[in-house]
PDB file of C-alpha atoms in Angstrom:
ATOM      1  CA  VAL M 289     -18.714  38.297 -18.528  1.00  0.00           C
ATOM      2  CA  LYS M 290     -17.737  34.654 -18.870  1.00  0.00           C
ATOM      3  CA  ALA M 291     -18.438  32.346 -15.947  1.00  0.00           C
ATOM      4  CA  ARG M 292     -15.241  30.527 -15.019  1.00  0.00           C
ATOM      5  CA  LEU M 293     -15.365  26.935 -13.844  1.00  0.00           C
ATOM      6  CA  VAL M 294     -13.927  26.576 -10.379  1.00  0.00           C
ATOM      7  CA  LYS M 295     -12.137  23.261 -10.004  1.00  0.00           C
ATOM      8  CA  MET M 296     -12.350  21.680  -6.563  1.00  0.00           C
ATOM      9  CA  VAL M 297      -8.982  20.940  -4.999  1.00  0.00           C
ATOM     10  CA  PHE M 298     -10.031  18.127  -2.673  1.00  0.00           C
ATOM     11  CA  LYS M 299     -11.593  14.924  -3.941  1.00  0.00           C
ATOM     12  CA  ARG M 300     -11.508  12.794  -0.801  1.00  0.00           C
ATOM     13  CA  TYR M 301     -13.952  13.843   1.892  1.00  0.00           C
ATOM     14  CA  VAL M 302     -14.749  12.403   5.300  1.00  0.00           C
ATOM     15  CA  GLU M 303     -18.177  10.964   4.482  1.00  0.00           C
ATOM     16  CA  VAL M 304     -20.272   7.936   5.338  1.00  0.00           C
ATOM     17  CA  GLY M 305     -19.171   5.105   3.065  1.00  0.00           C
ATOM     18  CA  ARG M 306     -15.629   6.379   2.478  1.00  0.00           C
ATOM     19  CA  VAL M 307     -13.086   3.542   2.569  1.00  0.00           C
ATOM     20  CA  VAL M 308     -10.076   4.394   4.723  1.00  0.00           C
ATOM     21  CA  LEU M 309      -6.668   2.883   5.380  1.00  0.00           C
ATOM     22  CA  ILE M 310      -5.732   2.700   9.062  1.00  0.00           C
ATOM     23  CA  ASN M 311      -2.158   3.937   9.417  1.00  0.00           C
ATOM     24  CA  TYR M 312      -1.615   3.700  13.170  1.00  0.00           C
ATOM     25  CA  GLY M 313      -2.534   1.369  16.025  1.00  0.00           C
ATOM     26  CA  PRO M 314      -3.247  -2.352  16.263  1.00  0.00           C
ATOM     27  CA  ASP M 315      -5.188  -2.367  12.966  1.00  0.00           C
ATOM     28  CA  ALA M 316      -2.509  -0.479  11.005  1.00  0.00           C
ATOM     29  CA  GLY M 317      -2.413  -1.407   7.328  1.00  0.00           C
ATOM     30  CA  LYS M 318      -6.037  -2.604   7.222  1.00  0.00           C
ATOM     31  CA  LEU M 319      -8.952  -1.142   5.290  1.00  0.00           C
ATOM     32  CA  ALA M 320     -12.160   0.035   6.969  1.00  0.00           C
ATOM     33  CA  THR M 321     -15.264   2.063   6.111  1.00  0.00           C
ATOM     34  CA  ILE M 322     -16.539   5.248   7.745  1.00  0.00           C
ATOM     35  CA  ILE M 323     -19.950   4.444   9.211  1.00  0.00           C
ATOM     36  CA  ASP M 324     -20.637   7.715  11.013  1.00  0.00           C
ATOM     37  CA  VAL M 325     -18.933  11.025  11.754  1.00  0.00           C
ATOM     38  CA  VAL M 326     -18.689  11.527  15.520  1.00  0.00           C
ATOM     39  CA  ASP M 327     -17.241  15.044  15.614  1.00  0.00           C
ATOM     40  CA  GLN M 328     -14.535  17.233  14.109  1.00  0.00           C
ATOM     41  CA  ASN M 329     -11.765  14.858  15.209  1.00  0.00           C
ATOM     42  CA  LYS M 330     -13.263  11.353  15.238  1.00  0.00           C
ATOM     43  CA  CYS M 331     -15.369   8.991  13.177  1.00  0.00           C
ATOM     44  CA  LEU M 332     -16.970   5.571  13.643  1.00  0.00           C
ATOM     45  CA  ILE M 333     -15.434   2.921  11.387  1.00  0.00           C
ATOM     46  CA  ASP M 334     -16.181  -0.721  10.670  1.00  0.00           C
ATOM     47  CA  GLY M 335     -14.229  -3.205   8.569  1.00  0.00           C
ATOM     48  CA  PRO M 336     -16.463  -5.171   7.893  1.00  0.00           C
ATOM     49  CA  ALA M 337     -14.729  -7.452  10.406  1.00  0.00           C
ATOM     50  CA  ASN M 338     -15.300 -10.665   8.437  1.00  0.00           C
ATOM     51  CA  LEU M 339     -13.538  -9.196   5.368  1.00  0.00           C
ATOM     52  CA  THR M 340     -10.866  -6.875   6.782  1.00  0.00           C
ATOM     53  CA  GLY M 341     -10.531  -7.862  10.441  1.00  0.00           C
ATOM     54  CA  VAL M 342     -11.379  -4.361  11.683  1.00  0.00           C
ATOM     55  CA  THR M 343     -14.103  -4.244  14.317  1.00  0.00           C
ATOM     56  CA  ARG M 344     -16.495  -1.317  14.784  1.00  0.00           C
ATOM     57  CA  GLN M 345     -14.697   1.447  16.688  1.00  0.00           C
ATOM     58  CA  VAL M 346     -14.299   5.186  17.049  1.00  0.00           C
ATOM     59  CA  ILE M 347     -11.008   6.366  15.567  1.00  0.00           C
ATOM     60  CA  SER M 348      -9.240   9.704  15.266  1.00  0.00           C
ATOM     61  CA  TYR M 349      -8.763  11.216  11.800  1.00  0.00           C
ATOM     62  CA  GLY M 350      -5.013  11.337  12.436  1.00  0.00           C
ATOM     63  CA  ARG M 351      -4.925   7.537  12.484  1.00  0.00           C
ATOM     64  CA  ILE M 352      -6.610   7.031   9.105  1.00  0.00           C
ATOM     65  CA  ALA M 353      -5.885   7.927   5.492  1.00  0.00           C
ATOM     66  CA  LEU M 354      -8.808   8.543   3.132  1.00  0.00           C
ATOM     67  CA  THR M 355      -8.789   6.501  -0.083  1.00  0.00           C
ATOM     68  CA  ASP M 356     -10.530   7.258  -3.383  1.00  0.00           C
ATOM     69  CA  LEU M 357     -12.947   4.359  -2.825  1.00  0.00           C
ATOM     70  CA  THR M 358     -16.485   4.758  -1.506  1.00  0.00           C
ATOM     71  CA  VAL M 359     -19.316   2.355  -0.704  1.00  0.00           C
ATOM     72  CA  LYS M 360     -23.034   3.135  -0.990  1.00  0.00           C
ATOM     73  CA  ILE M 361     -24.291   2.685   2.581  1.00  0.00           C
ATOM     74  CA  SER M 362     -26.525   4.559   4.973  1.00  0.00           C
ATOM     75  CA  ARG M 363     -25.390   6.093   8.252  1.00  0.00           C
ATOM     76  CA  ASN M 364     -24.720   3.528  11.039  1.00  0.00           C
ATOM     77  CA  ALA M 365     -25.161   0.633   8.597  1.00  0.00           C
ATOM     78  CA  ARG M 366     -25.224  -2.876  10.047  1.00  0.00           C
ATOM     79  CA  GLN M 367     -22.319  -5.284   9.541  1.00  0.00           C
ATOM     80  CA  LYS M 368     -24.398  -7.421   7.162  1.00  0.00           C
ATOM     81  CA  THR M 369     -25.351  -4.410   5.027  1.00  0.00           C
ATOM     82  CA  LEU M 370     -21.749  -3.213   4.930  1.00  0.00           C
ATOM     83  CA  THR M 371     -20.437  -6.662   3.934  1.00  0.00           C
ATOM     84  CA  ALA M 372     -23.001  -6.837   1.105  1.00  0.00           C
ATOM     85  CA  ALA M 373     -22.025  -3.352  -0.108  1.00  0.00           C
ATOM     86  CA  TRP M 374     -18.306  -4.251  -0.014  1.00  0.00           C
ATOM     87  CA  THR M 375     -18.759  -7.455  -2.007  1.00  0.00           C
ATOM     88  CA  GLU M 376     -21.116  -5.782  -4.491  1.00  0.00           C
ATOM     89  CA  ALA M 377     -18.694  -2.894  -5.095  1.00  0.00           C
ATOM     90  CA  ASP M 378     -15.723  -5.338  -5.150  1.00  0.00           C
ATOM     91  CA  ILE M 379     -13.752  -2.956  -2.925  1.00  0.00           C
ATOM     92  CA  GLN M 380     -10.899  -5.340  -2.049  1.00  0.00           C
ATOM     93  CA  ALA M 381     -10.106  -6.011  -5.725  1.00  0.00           C
ATOM     94  CA  LYS M 382     -10.309  -2.297  -6.549  1.00  0.00           C
ATOM     95  CA  TRP M 383      -7.949  -1.523  -3.645  1.00  0.00           C
ATOM     96  CA  ASP M 384      -5.484  -4.243  -4.675  1.00  0.00           C
ATOM     97  CA  ALA M 385      -5.381  -2.697  -8.183  1.00  0.00           C
ATOM     98  CA  THR M 386      -4.330   0.759  -6.909  1.00  0.00           C
ATOM     99  CA  SER M 387      -0.687   1.847  -6.995  1.00  0.00           C
ATOM    100  CA  TRP M 388      -0.951   2.726  -3.286  1.00  0.00           C
ATOM    101  CA  ALA M 389      -1.792  -0.893  -2.380  1.00  0.00           C
ATOM    102  CA  LYS M 390       0.918  -2.217  -4.702  1.00  0.00           C
ATOM    103  CA  LYS M 391       3.518   0.006  -3.018  1.00  0.00           C
ATOM    104  CA  LEU M 392       2.431  -1.212   0.430  1.00  0.00           C
ATOM    105  CA  ALA M 393       2.612  -4.840  -0.761  1.00  0.00           C
ATOM    106  CA  ALA M 394       6.106  -4.298  -2.184  1.00  0.00           C
ATOM    107  CA  LYS M 395       7.190  -2.656   1.080  1.00  0.00           C
ATOM    108  CA  ARG M 396       5.870  -5.643   3.074  1.00  0.00           C
ATOM    109  CA  LYS M 397       7.639  -8.053   0.740  1.00  0.00           C
ATOM    110  CA  ARG M 398      10.950  -6.183   1.031  1.00  0.00           C
ATOM    111  CA  ALA M 399      10.645  -6.243   4.828  1.00  0.00           C
ATOM    112  CA  THR M 400      10.414 -10.054   4.811  1.00  0.00           C
ATOM    113  CA  LEU M 401      13.441 -10.624   2.527  1.00  0.00           C
ATOM    114  CA  SER M 402      16.357 -12.607   3.937  1.00  0.00           C
ATOM    115  CA  ASP M 403      19.985 -11.561   3.542  1.00  0.00           C
ATOM    116  CA  PHE M 404      20.446 -13.902   0.563  1.00  0.00           C
ATOM    117  CA  ASP M 405      17.263 -12.534  -1.071  1.00  0.00           C
ATOM    118  CA  ARG M 406      18.618  -8.990  -0.708  1.00  0.00           C
ATOM    119  CA  PHE M 407      21.900 -10.167  -2.266  1.00  0.00           C
ATOM    120  CA  LYS M 408      20.020 -11.687  -5.246  1.00  0.00           C
ATOM    121  CA  VAL M 409      18.136  -8.381  -5.713  1.00  0.00           C
ATOM    122  CA  MET M 410      21.441  -6.479  -5.703  1.00  0.00           C
ATOM    123  CA  VAL M 411      22.967  -8.819  -8.336  1.00  0.00           C
ATOM    124  CA  ALA M 412      19.841  -8.519 -10.514  1.00  0.00           C
ATOM    125  CA  LYS M 413      19.992  -4.698 -10.306  1.00  0.00           C
ATOM    126  CA  LYS M 414      23.671  -4.753 -11.330  1.00  0.00           C
ATOM    127  CA  GLN M 415      22.917  -7.017 -14.309  1.00  0.00           C
ATOM    128  CA  LYS M 416      20.007  -4.815 -15.374  1.00  0.00           C
ATOM    129  CA  SER M 417      22.079  -1.615 -15.172  1.00  0.00           C
ATOM    130  CA  SER M 418      24.952  -3.183 -17.153  1.00  0.00           C
ATOM    131  CA  ILE M 419      22.523  -4.271 -19.915  1.00  0.00           C
ATOM    132  CA  ILE M 420      21.021  -0.754 -20.021  1.00  0.00           C
ATOM    133  CA  ALA M 421      24.494   0.818 -20.096  1.00  0.00           C
ATOM    134  CA  LYS M 422      25.549  -1.433 -23.024  1.00  0.00           C
ATOM    135  CA  LYS M 423      22.395  -0.557 -25.004  1.00  0.00           C
ATOM    136  CA  MET M 424      22.840   3.164 -24.342  1.00  0.00           C
ATOM    137  CA  LYS M 425      26.474   2.958 -25.478  1.00  0.00           C
ATOM    138  CA  GLU M 426      25.307   1.085 -28.596  1.00  0.00           C
ATOM    139  CA  LEU M 427      22.714   3.769 -29.353  1.00  0.00           C
ATOM    140  CA  ALA M 428      25.182   6.615 -28.771  1.00  0.00           C
ATOM    141  CA  ALA M 429      27.758   5.125 -31.158  1.00  0.00           C
TER     142      ALA M 429
END
């Protein structure tokens, strides 16, 4: 009888050192790190505040989204330890390189566009689609 490899479905776990994105509340859109698991519904997070602007607080799991990033820290790590771990692991740069962060940045940029900027985007899209249509017609002929 061959032993089959069972592939795990989940890759992101609520664990100490897991970097999370806060998706609700006053710190929405900021990154933080899980410092301790309080219970089934809440965890203790910390920014570090000097890097992300998130202070140490207890937050519900519904208000955070787990990322793929983790930091090597011990349970209830001090701010100084956490900051050192973040800079050593280069978490901010890794986050900025993810497609998730790029999508959020694009969304923020679109939200700040003026009416004229939106018009310029529309004209650029029309020009792009006309160029593509011409090339496709060329290729089909």
